PDB file of C-alpha atoms in Angstrom:
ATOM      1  CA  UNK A   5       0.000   0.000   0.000  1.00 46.00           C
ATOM      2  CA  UNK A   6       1.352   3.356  -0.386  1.00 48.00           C
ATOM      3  CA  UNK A   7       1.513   6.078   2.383  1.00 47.00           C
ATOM      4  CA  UNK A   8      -0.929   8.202   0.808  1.00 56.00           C
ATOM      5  CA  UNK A   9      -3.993   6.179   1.744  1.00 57.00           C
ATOM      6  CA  UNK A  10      -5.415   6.154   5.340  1.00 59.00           C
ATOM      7  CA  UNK A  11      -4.665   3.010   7.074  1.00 62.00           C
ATOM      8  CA  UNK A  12      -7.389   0.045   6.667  1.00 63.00           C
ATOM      9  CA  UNK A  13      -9.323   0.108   9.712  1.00 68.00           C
ATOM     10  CA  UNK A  14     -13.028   0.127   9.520  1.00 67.00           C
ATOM     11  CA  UNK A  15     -13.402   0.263  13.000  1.00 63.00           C
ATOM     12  CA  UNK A  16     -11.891   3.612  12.673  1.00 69.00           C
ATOM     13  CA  UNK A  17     -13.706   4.820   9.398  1.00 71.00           C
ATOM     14  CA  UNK A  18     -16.927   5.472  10.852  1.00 82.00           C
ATOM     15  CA  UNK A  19     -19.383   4.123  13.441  1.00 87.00           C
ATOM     16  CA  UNK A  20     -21.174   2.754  10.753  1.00 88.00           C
ATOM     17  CA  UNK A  21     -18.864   1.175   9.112  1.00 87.00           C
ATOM     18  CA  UNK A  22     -17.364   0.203  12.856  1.00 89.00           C
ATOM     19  CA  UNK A  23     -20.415  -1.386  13.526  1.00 91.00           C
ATOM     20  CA  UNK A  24     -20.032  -3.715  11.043  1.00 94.00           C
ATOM     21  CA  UNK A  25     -17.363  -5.355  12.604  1.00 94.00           C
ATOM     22  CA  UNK A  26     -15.660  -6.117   9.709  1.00 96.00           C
ATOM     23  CA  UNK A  27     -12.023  -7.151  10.620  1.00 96.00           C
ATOM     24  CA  UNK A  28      -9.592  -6.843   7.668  1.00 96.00           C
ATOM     25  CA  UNK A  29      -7.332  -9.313   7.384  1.00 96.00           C
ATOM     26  CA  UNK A  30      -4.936  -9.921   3.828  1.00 97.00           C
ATOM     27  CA  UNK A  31      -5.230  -6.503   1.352  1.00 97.00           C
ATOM     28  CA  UNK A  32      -4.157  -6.089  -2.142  1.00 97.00           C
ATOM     29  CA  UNK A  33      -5.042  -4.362  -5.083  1.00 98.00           C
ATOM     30  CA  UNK A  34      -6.297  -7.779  -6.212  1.00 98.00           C
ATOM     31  CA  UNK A  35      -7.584  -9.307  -2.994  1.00 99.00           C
ATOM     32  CA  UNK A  36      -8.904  -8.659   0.555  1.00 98.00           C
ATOM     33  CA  UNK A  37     -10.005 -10.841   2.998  1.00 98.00           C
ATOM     34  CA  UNK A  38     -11.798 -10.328   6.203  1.00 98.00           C
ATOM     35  CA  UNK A  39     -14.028 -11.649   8.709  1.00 98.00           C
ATOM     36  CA  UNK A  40     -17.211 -10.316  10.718  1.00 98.00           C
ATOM     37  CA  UNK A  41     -18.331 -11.558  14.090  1.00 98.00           C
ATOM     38  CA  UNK A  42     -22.107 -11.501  13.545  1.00 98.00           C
ATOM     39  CA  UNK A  43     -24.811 -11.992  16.726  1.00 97.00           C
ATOM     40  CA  UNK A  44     -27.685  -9.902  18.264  1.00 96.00           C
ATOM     41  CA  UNK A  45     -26.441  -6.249  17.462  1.00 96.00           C
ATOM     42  CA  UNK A  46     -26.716  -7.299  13.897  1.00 96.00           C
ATOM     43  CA  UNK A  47     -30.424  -8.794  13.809  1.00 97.00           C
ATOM     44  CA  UNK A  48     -33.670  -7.146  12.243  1.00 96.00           C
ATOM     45  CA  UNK A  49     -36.248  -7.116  14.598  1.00 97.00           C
ATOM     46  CA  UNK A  50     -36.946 -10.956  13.787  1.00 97.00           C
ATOM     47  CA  UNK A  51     -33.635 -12.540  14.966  1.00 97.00           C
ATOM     48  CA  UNK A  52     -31.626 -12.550  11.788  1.00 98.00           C
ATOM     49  CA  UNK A  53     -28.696 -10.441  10.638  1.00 98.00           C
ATOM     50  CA  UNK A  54     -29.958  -7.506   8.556  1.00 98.00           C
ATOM     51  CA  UNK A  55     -29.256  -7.235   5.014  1.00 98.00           C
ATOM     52  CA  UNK A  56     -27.507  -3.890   5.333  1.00 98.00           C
ATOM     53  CA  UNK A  57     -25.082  -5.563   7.095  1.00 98.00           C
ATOM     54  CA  UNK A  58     -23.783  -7.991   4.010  1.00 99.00           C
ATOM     55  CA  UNK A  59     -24.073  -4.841   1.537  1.00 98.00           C
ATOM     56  CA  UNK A  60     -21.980  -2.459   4.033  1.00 98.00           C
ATOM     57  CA  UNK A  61     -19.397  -5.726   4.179  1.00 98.00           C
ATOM     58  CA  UNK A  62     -19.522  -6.110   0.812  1.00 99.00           C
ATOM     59  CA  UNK A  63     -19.110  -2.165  -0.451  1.00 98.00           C
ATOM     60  CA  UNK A  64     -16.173  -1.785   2.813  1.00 97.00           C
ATOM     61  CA  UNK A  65     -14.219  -5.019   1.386  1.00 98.00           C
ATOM     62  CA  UNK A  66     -14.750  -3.714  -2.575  1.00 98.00           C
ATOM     63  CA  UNK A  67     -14.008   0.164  -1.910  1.00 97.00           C
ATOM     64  CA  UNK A  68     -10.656  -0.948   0.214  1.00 96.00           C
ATOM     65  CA  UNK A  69      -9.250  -3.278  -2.794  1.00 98.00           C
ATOM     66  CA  UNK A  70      -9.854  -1.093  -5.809  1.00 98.00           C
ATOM     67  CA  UNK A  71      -8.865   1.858  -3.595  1.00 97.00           C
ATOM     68  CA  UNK A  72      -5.531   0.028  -3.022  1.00 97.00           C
ATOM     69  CA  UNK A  73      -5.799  -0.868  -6.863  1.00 98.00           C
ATOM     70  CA  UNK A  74      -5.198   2.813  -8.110  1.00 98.00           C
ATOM     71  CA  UNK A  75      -3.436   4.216  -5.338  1.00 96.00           C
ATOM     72  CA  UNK A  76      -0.443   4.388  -7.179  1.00 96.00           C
ATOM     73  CA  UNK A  77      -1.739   6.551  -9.707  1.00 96.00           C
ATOM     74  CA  UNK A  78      -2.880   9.126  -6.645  1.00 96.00           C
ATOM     75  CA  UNK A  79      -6.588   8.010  -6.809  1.00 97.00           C
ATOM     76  CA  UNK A  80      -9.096   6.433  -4.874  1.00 96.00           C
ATOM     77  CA  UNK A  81     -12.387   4.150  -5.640  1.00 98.00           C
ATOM     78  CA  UNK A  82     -16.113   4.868  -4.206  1.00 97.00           C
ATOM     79  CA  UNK A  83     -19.032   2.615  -5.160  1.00 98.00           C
ATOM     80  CA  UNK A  84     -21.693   3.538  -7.867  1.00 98.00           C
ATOM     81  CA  UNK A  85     -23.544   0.388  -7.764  1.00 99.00           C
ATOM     82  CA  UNK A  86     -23.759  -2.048  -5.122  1.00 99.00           C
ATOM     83  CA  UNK A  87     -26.094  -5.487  -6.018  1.00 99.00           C
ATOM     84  CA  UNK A  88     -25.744  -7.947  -3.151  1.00 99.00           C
ATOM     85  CA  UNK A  89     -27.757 -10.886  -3.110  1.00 99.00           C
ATOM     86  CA  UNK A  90     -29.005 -12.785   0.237  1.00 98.00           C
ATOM     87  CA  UNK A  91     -28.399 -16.419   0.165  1.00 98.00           C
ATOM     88  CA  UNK A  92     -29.105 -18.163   3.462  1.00 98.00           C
ATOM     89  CA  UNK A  93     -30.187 -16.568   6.731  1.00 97.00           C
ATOM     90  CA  UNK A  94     -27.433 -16.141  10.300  1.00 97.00           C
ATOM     91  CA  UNK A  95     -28.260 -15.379  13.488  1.00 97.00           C
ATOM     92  CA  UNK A  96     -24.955 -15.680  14.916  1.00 98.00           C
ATOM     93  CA  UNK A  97     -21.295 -17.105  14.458  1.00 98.00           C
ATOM     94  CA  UNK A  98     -18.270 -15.903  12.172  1.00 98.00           C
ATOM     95  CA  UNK A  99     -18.873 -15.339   8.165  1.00 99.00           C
ATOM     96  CA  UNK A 100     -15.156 -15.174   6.226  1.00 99.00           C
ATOM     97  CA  UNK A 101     -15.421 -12.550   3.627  1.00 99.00           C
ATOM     98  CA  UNK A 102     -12.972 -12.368  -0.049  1.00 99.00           C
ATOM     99  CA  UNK A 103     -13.567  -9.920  -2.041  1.00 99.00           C
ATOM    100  CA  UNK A 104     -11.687 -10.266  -5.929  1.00 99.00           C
ATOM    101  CA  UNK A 105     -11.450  -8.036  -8.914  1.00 99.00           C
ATOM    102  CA  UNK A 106     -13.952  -9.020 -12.070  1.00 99.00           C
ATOM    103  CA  UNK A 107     -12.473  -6.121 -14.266  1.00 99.00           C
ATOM    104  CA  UNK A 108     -10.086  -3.532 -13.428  1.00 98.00           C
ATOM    105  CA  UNK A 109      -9.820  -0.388 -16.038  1.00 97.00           C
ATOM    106  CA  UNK A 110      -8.457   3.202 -15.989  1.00 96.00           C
ATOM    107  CA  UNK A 111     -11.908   4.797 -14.880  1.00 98.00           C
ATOM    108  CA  UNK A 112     -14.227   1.822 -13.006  1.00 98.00           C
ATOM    109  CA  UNK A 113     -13.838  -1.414 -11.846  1.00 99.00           C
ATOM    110  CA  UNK A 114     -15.887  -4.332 -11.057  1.00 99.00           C
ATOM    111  CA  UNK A 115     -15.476  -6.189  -7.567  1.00 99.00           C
ATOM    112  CA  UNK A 116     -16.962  -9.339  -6.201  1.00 99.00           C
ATOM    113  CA  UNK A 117     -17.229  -9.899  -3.004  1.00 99.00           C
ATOM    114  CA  UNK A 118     -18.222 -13.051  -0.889  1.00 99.00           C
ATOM    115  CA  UNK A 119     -19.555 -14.027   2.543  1.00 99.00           C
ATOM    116  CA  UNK A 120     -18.856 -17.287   3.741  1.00 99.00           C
ATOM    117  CA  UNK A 121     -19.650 -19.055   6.879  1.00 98.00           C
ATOM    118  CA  UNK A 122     -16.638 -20.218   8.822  1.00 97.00           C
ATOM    119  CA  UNK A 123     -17.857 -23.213  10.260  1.00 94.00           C
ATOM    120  CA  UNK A 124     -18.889 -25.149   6.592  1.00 98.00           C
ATOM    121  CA  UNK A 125     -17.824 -22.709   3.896  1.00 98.00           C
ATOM    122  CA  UNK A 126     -21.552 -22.367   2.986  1.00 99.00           C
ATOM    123  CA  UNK A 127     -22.696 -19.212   0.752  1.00 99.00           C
ATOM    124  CA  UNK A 128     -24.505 -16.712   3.080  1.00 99.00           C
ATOM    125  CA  UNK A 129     -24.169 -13.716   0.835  1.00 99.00           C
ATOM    126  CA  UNK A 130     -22.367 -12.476  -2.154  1.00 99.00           C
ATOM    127  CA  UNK A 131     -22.608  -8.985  -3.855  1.00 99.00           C
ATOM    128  CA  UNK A 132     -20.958  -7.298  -6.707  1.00 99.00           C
ATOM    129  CA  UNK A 133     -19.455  -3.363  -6.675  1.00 99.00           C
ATOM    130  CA  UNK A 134     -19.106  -0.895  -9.105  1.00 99.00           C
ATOM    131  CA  UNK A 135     -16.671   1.428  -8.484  1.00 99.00           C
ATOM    132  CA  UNK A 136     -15.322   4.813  -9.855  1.00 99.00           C
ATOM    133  CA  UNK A 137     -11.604   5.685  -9.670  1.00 98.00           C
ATOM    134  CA  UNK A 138     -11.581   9.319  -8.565  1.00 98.00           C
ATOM    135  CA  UNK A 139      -8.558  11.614  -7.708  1.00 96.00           C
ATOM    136  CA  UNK A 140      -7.646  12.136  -4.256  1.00 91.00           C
ATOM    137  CA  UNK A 141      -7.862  15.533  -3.223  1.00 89.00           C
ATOM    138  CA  UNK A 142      -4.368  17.031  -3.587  1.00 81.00           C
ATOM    139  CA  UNK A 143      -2.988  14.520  -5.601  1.00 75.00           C
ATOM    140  CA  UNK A 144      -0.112  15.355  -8.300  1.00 70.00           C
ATOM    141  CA  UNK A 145      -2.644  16.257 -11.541  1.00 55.00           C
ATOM    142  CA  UNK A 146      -5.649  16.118  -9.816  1.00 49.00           C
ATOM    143  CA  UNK A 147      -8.386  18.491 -10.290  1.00 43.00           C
ATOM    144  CA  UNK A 148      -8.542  21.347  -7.445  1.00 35.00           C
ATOM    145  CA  UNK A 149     -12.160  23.078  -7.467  1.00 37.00           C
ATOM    146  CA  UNK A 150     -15.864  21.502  -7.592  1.00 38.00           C
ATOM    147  CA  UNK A 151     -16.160  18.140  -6.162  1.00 40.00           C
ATOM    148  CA  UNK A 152     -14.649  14.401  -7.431  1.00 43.00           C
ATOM    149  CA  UNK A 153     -18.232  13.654  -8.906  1.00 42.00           C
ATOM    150  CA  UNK A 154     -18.207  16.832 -10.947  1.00 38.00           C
ATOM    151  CA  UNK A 155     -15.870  15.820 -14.104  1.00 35.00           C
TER     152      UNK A 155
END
């Protein structure tokens, strides 16, 4: 990874992101892998772990790989479309997550991501991200006034 890019630590991104409780574990511009600790602070009201939580995972693990992608080039990657698809239900235990480059190109690239449980290596979610490369603010060549979603 290069210096320019903030360290990869969800739990310090946001509380949203925090509460995810994604853990990062192996990060390239090709790969990252991860695991979340899901129980009770994750469940709709009917006992199961909410859907928002598989397409934060999902968009987290996808945004920090393609970010780490371009970073060389003094750019970044945010999601434009995020399509992640619910396969089996959790209430509680540890899901593995790897998330892998489908196409990589100068201006987007595709990521997928999937959820695993631990235990048996059984589908519980996987989504797909589309993501813009964007220059980071201050960046040798980058563009100075309006915002990144401007050009």
């Amino acid at each position: 990874m290069t210096a320019d890019l903030p360290a990869v630590d969800p739990a310090s991104a946001s509380r949203f992101v925090a509460a995810t409780g994604l853990e990062v574990g192996e990060v390239s511009g090709t790969r990252v892998t991860g695991s979340v600790q899901v129980g009770p602070e994750h469940h709709t009201p009917w006992g199961v772990v909410h859907g928002g939580l598989y397409c934060a995972v999902v968009e987290s693990a996808a945004s920090i790989g393609a970010s780490v992608a371009v970073a060389d080039s003094g750019q970044f990657a945010v999601g434009v479309n995020n399509t992640t698809d619910f396969i089996r239900s959790m209430t509680e235990g540890r899901l593995e997550v790897v998330a892998e480059p489908v196409q990589q190109g100068r201006t987007q690239q595709l990521w997928q991501v999937l959820i695993t449980r631990a235990g048996d290596g059984k589908l519980v979610a996987r989504g797909q991200v589309r993501l813009q490369n964007i220059r980071r603010p201050g960046a040798r060549g980058a563009h100075t006034s309006g915002s990144a979603g401007s050009r």
